[in-house]
mmCIF file of C-alpha atoms and ligand atoms in Angstrom:
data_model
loop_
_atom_site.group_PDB
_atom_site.id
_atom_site.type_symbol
_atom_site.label_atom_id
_atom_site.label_comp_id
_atom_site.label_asym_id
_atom_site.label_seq_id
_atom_site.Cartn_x
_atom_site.Cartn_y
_atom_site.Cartn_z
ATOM 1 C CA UNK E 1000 -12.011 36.666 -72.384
ATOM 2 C CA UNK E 1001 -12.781 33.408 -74.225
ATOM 3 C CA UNK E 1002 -9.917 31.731 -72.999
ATOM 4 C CA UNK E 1003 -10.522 31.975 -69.075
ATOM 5 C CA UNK E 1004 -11.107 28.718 -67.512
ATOM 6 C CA UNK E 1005 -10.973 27.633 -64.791
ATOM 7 C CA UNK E 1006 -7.400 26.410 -64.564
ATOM 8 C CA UNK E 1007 -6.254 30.302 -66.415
ATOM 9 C CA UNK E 1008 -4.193 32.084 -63.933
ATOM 10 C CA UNK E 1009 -5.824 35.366 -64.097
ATOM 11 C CA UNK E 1010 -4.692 39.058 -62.221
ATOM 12 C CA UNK E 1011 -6.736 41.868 -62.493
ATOM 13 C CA UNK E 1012 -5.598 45.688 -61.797
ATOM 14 C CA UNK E 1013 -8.139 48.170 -60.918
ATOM 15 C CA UNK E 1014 -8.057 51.935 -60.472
ATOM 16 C CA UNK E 1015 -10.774 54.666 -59.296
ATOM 17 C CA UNK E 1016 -12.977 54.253 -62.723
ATOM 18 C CA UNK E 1017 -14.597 50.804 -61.220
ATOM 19 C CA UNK E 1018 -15.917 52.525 -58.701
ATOM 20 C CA UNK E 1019 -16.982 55.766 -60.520
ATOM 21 C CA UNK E 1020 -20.515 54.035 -60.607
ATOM 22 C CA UNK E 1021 -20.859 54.199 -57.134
ATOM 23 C CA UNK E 1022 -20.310 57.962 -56.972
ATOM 24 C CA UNK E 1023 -16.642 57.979 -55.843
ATOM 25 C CA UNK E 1024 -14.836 60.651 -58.025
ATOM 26 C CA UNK E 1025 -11.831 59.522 -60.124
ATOM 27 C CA UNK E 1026 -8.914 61.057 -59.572
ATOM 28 C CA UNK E 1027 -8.378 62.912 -63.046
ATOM 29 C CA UNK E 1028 -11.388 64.606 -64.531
ATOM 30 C CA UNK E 1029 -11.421 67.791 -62.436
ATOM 31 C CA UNK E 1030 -8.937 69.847 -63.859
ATOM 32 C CA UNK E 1031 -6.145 68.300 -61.749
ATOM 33 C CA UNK E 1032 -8.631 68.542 -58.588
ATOM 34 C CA UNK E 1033 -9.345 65.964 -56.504
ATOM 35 C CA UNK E 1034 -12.589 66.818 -54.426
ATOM 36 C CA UNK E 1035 -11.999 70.287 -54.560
ATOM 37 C CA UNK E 1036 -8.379 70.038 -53.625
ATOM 38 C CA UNK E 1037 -4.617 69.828 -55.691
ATOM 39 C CA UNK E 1038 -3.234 66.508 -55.047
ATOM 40 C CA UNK E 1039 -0.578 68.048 -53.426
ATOM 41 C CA UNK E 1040 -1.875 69.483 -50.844
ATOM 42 C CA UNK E 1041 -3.525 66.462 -49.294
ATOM 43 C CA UNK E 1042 -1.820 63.285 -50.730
ATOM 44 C CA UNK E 1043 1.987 63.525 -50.148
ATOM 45 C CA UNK E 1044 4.057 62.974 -46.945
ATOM 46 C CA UNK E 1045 5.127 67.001 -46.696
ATOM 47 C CA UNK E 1046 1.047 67.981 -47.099
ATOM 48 C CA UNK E 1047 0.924 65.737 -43.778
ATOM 49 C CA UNK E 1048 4.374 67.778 -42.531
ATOM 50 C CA UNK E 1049 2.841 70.672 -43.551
ATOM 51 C CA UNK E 1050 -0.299 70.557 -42.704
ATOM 52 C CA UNK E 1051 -1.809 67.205 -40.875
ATOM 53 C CA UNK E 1052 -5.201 68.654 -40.238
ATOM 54 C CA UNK E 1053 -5.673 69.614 -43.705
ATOM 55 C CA UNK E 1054 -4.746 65.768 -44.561
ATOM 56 C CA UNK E 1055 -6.659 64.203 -41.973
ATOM 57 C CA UNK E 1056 -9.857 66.033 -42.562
ATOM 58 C CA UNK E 1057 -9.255 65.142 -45.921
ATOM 59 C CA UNK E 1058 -9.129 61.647 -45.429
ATOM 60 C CA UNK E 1059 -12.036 61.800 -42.518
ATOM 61 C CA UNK E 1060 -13.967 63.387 -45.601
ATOM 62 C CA UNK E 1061 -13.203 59.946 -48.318
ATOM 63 C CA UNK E 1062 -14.183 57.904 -45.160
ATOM 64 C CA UNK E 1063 -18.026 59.035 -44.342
ATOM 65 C CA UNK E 1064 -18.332 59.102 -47.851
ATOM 66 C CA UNK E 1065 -17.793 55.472 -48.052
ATOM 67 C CA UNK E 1066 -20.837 54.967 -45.423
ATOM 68 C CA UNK E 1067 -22.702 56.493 -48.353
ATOM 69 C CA UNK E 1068 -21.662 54.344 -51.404
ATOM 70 C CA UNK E 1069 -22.335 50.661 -52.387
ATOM 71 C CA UNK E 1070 -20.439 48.536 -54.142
ATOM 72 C CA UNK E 1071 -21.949 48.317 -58.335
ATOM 73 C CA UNK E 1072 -22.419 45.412 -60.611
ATOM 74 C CA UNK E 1073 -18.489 45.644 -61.683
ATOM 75 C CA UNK E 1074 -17.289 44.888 -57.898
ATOM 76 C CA UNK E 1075 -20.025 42.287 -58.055
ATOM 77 C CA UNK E 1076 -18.731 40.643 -61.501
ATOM 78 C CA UNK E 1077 -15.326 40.454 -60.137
ATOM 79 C CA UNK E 1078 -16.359 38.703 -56.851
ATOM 80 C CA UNK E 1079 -18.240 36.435 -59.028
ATOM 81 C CA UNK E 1080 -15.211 35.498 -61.404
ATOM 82 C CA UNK E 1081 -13.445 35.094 -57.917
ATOM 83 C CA UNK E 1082 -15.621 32.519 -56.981
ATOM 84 C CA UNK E 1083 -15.326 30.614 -60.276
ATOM 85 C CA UNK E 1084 -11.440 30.866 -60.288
ATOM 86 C CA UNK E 1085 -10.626 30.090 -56.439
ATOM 87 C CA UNK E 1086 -7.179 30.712 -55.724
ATOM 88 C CA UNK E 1087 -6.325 31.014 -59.518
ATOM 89 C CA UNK E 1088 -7.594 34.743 -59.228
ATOM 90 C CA UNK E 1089 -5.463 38.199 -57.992
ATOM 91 C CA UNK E 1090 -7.678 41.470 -57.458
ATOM 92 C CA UNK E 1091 -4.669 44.297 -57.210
ATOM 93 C CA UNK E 1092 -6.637 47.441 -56.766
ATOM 94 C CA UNK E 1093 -4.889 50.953 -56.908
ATOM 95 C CA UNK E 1094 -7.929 52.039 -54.745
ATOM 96 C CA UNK E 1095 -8.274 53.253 -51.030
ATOM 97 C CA UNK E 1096 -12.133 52.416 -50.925
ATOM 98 C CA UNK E 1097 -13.633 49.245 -49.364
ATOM 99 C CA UNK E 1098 -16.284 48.647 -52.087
ATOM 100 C CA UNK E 1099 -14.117 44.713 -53.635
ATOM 101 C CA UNK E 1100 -14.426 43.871 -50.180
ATOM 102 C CA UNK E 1101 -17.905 44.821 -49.290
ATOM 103 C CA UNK E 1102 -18.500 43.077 -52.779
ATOM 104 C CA UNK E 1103 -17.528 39.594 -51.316
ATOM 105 C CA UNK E 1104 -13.852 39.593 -53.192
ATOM 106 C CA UNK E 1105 -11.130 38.501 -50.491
ATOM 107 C CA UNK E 1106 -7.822 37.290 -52.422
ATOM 108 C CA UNK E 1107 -6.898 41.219 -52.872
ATOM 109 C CA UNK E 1108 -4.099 43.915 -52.614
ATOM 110 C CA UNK E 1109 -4.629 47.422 -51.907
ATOM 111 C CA UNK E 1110 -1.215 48.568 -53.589
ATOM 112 C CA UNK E 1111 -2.042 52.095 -52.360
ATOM 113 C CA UNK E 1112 -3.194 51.479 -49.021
ATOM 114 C CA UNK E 1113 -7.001 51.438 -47.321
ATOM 115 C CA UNK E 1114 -8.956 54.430 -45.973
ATOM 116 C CA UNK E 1115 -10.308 52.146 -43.161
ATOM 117 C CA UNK E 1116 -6.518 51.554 -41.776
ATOM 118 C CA UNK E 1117 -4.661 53.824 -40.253
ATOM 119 C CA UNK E 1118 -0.605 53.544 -39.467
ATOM 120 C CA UNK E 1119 1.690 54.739 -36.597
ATOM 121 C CA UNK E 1120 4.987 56.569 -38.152
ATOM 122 C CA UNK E 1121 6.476 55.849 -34.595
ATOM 123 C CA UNK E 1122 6.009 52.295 -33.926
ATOM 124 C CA UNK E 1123 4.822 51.483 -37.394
ATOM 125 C CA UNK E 1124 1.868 49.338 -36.115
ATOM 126 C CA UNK E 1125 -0.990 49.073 -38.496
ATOM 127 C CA UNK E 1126 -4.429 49.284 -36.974
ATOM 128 C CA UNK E 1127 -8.135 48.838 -38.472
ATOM 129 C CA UNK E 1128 -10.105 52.652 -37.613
ATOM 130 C CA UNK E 1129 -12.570 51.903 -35.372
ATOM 131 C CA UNK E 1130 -16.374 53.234 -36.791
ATOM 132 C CA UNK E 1131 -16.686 55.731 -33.736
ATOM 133 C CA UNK E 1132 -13.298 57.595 -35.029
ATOM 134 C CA UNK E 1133 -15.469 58.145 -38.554
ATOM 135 C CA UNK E 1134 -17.409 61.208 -37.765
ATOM 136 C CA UNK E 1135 -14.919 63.266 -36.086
ATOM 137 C CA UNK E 1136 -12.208 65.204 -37.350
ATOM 138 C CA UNK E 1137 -10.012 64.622 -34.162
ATOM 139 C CA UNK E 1138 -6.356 62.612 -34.322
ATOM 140 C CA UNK E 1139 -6.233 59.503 -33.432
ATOM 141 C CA UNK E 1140 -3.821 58.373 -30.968
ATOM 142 C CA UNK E 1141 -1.527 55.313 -31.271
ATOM 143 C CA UNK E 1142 -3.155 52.704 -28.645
ATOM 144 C CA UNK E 1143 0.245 50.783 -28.887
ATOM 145 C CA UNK E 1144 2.994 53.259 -27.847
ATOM 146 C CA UNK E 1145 0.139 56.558 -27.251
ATOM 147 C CA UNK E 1146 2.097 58.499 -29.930
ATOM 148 C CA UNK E 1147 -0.249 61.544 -30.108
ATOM 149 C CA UNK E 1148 -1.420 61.052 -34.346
ATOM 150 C CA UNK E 1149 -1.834 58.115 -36.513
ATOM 151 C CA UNK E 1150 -1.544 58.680 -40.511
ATOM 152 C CA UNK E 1151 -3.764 57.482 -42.919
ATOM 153 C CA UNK E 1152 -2.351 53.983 -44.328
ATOM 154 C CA UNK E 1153 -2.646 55.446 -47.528
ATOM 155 C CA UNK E 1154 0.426 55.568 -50.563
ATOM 156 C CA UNK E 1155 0.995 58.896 -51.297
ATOM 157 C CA UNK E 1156 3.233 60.702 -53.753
ATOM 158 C CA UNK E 1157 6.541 59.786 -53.649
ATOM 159 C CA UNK E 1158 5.841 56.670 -51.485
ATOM 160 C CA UNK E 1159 6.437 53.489 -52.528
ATOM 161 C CA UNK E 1160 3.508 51.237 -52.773
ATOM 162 C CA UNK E 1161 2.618 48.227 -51.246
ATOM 163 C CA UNK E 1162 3.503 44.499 -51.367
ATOM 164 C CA UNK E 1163 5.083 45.206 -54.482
ATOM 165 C CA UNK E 1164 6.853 41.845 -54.617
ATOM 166 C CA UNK E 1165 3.846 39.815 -54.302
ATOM 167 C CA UNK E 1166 2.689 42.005 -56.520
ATOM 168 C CA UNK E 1167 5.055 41.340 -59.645
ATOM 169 C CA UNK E 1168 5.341 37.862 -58.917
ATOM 170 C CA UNK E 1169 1.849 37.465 -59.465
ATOM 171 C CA UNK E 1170 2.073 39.528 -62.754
ATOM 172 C CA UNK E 1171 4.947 37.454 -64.307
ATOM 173 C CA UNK E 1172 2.853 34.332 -63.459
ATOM 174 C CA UNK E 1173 0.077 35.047 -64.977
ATOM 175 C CA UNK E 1174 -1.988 33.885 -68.112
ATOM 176 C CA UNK E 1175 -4.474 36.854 -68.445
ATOM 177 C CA UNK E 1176 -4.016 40.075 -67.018
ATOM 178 C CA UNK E 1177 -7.046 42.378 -67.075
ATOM 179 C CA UNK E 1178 -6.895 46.137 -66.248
ATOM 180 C CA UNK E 1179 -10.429 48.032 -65.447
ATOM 181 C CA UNK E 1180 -10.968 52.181 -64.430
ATOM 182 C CA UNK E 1181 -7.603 52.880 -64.967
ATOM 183 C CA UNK E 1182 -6.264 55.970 -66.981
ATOM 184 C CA UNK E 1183 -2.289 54.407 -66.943
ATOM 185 C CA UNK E 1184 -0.671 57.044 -65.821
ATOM 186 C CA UNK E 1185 0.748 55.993 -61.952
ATOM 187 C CA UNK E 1186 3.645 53.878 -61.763
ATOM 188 C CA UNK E 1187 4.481 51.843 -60.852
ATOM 189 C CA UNK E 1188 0.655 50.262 -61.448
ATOM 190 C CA UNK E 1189 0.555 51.954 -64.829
ATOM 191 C CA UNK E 1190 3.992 49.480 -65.847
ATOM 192 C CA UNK E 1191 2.398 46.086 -64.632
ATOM 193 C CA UNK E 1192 1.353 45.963 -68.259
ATOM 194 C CA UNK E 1193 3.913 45.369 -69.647
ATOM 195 C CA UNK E 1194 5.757 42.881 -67.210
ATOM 196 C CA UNK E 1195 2.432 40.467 -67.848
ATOM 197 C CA UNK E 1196 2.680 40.914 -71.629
ATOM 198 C CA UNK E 1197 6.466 40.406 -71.307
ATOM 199 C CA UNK E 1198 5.993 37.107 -69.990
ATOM 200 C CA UNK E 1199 3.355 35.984 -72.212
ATOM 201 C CA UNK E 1200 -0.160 36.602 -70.797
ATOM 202 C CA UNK E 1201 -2.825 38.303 -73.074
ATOM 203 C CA UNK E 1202 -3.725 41.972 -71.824
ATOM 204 C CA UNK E 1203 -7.223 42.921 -71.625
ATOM 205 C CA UNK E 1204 -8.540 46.318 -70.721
ATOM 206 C CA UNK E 1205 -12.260 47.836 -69.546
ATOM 207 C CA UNK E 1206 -12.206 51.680 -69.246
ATOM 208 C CA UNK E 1207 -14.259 54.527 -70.400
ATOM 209 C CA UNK E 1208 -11.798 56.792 -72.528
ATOM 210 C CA UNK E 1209 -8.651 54.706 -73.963
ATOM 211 C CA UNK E 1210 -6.017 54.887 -71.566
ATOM 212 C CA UNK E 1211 -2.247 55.756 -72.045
ATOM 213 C CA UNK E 1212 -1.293 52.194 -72.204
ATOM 214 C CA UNK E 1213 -4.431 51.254 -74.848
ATOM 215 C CA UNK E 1214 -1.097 49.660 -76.954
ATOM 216 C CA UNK E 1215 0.073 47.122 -74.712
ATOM 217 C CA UNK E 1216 -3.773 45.598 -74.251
ATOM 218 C CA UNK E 1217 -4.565 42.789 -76.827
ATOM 219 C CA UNK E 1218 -8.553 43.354 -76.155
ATOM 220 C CA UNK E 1219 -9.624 46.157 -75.090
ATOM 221 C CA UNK E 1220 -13.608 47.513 -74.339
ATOM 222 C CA UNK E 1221 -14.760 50.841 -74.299
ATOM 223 C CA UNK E 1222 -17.509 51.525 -71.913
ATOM 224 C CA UNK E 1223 -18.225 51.684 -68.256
ATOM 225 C CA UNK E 1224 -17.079 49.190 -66.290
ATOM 226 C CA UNK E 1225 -20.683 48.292 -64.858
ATOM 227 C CA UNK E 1226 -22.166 47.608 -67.953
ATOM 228 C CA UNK E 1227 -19.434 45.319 -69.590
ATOM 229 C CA UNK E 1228 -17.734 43.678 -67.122
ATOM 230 C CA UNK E 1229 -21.109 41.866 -66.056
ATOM 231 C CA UNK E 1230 -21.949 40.846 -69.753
ATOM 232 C CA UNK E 1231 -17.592 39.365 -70.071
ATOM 233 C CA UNK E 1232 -18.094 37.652 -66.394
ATOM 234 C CA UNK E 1233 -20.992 35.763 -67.870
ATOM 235 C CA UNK E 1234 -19.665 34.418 -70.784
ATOM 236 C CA UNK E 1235 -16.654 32.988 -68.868
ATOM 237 C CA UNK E 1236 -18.985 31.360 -65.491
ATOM 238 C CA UNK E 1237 -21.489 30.197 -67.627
HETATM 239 P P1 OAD R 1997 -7.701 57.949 -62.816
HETATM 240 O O1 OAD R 1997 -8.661 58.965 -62.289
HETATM 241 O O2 OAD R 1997 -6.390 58.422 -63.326
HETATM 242 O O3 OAD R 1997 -8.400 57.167 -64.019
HETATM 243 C C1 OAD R 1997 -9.683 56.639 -63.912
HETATM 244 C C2 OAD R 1997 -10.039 56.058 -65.268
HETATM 245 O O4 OAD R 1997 -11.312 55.461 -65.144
HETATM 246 C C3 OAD R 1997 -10.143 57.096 -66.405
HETATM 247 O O5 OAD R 1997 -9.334 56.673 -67.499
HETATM 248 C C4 OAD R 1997 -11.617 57.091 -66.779
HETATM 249 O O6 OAD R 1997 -11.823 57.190 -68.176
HETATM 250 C C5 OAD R 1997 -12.052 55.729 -66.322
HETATM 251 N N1 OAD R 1997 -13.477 55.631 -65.940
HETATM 252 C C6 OAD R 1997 -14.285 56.583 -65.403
HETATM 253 N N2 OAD R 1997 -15.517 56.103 -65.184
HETATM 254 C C7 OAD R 1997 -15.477 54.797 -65.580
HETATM 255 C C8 OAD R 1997 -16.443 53.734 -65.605
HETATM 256 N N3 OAD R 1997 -17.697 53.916 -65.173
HETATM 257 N N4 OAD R 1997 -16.053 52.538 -66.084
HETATM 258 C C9 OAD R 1997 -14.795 52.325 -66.531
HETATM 259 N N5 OAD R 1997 -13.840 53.287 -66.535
HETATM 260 C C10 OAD R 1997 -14.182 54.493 -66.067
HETATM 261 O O7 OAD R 1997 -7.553 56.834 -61.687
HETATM 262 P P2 OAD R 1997 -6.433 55.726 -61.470
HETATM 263 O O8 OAD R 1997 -5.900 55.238 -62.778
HETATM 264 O O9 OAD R 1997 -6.985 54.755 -60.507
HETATM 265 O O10 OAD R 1997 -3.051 57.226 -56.282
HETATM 266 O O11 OAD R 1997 -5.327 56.576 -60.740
HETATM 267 C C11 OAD R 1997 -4.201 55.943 -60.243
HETATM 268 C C12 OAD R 1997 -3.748 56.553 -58.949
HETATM 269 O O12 OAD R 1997 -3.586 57.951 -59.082
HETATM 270 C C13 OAD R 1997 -4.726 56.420 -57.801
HETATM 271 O O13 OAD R 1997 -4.632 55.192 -57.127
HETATM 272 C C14 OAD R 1997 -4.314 57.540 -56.901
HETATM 273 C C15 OAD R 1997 -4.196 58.600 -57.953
HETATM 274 O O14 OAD R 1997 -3.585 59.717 -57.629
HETATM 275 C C16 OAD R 1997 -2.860 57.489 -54.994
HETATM 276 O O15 OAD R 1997 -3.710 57.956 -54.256
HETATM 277 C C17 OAD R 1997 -1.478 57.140 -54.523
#
């Protein structure tokens, strides 16, 4: 992290472990489960064939729990290296949770979507779920062309994710790329990796158990992200 100035070009790719401290569950610590359910069965496009209740209360589910979960000192060590680096700084974030944002971080992508969006398959508009909507498990219908059930804006399995151009652009750009909560096992997210160390940047990686990809980082800290992402923030701000 020594190197980060201000003028360092730096992209940083989070997945569900950053926000473990707040009490949202990662995705692959309960026996293949993910809150009580196989991922299967409520995040792929024939679950929502299949069965769009099961899906949407689901998702309704993810979404009150967010009313119940701040964001922790990681979110707020990232907003504050955001602040430091201006436009010189990329948050990609694998996660559907709002907690970066409620944070204070704003140059970010959601690759796999947000729970607070919510996207018509029939005229493909994209619209922000109103808080009333939150506490019910009723559809939602399109206000745009009153198609009777808008889908979560969520990537699922077998989808491909989002603003991927952007995405690698910003990768092959950039001078230090820093992954954080992230086991490396989705792709295309898990692959970013190695496009950054491709092209030259140094790898860095924050996670609690070493993740599949542990090879292609050039520093890498074992630990929670709340605890040492603060303490490598600080060295670089101060
Ligand atoms: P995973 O659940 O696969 O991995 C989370 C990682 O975070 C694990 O390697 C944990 O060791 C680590 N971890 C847990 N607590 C931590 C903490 N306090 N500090 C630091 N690390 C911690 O989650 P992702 O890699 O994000 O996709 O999963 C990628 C994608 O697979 C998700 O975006 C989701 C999922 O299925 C979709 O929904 C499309």
């Amino acid at each position: 992290m020594e190197q980060i100035g201000k003028q360092t070009k730096v992209v940083i790719l989070t997945g569900a472990g950053i926000s473990a401290e707040s009490g949202i569950k990662t995705f692959r610590d309960n026996d293949g489960l993910w809150e009580n359910h196989r991922i299967e069965d409520v995040a792929t496009p024939q679950a929502w064939q299949r069965n769009p209740s099961l899906v949407w209360q689901f998702y309704q589910a993810r979404r009150r729990q967010l009313t119940e979960v701040k964001p922790n000192p990681a979110h707020d060590a990232l907003n504050e290296l955001e602040q430091y680096l201006g436009d010189n700084f990329l948050l990609i974030t694998q996660n559907v949770d709002d907690l970066h944002r409620r944070a204070g971080s704003s140059n970010i992508i959601h690759m796999h979507g947000e729970l607070a969006l919510l996207r018509c398959e029939n005229c493909h508009e994209i619209f922000a779920m109103m808080e009333e909507h939150h506490l019910t498990d009723d559809y939602v219908e399109c206000p745009n062309c009153d198609y009777d059930r808008l889908r979560p804006h969520i990537v699922w399995f077998h989808e491909v994710p989002l603003r991927l151009e952007e995405i690698y652009q910003a990768v092959e750009e950039c001078d230090v790329f820093i992954t954080i909560g992230t086991s490396g096992h989705v792709y295309p997210a898990a692959g970013l990796i190695d496009v950054a160390k491709s092209n030259g940047a140094r790898c860095i990686g924050v996670n609690l158990e070493p993740p599949l990809n542990i090879d292609m980082h050039d520093e890498f800290y074992q630990g929670k992200a709340g605890e040492i992402l603060p303490e490598l923030v600080k060295k670089v701000v101060s």
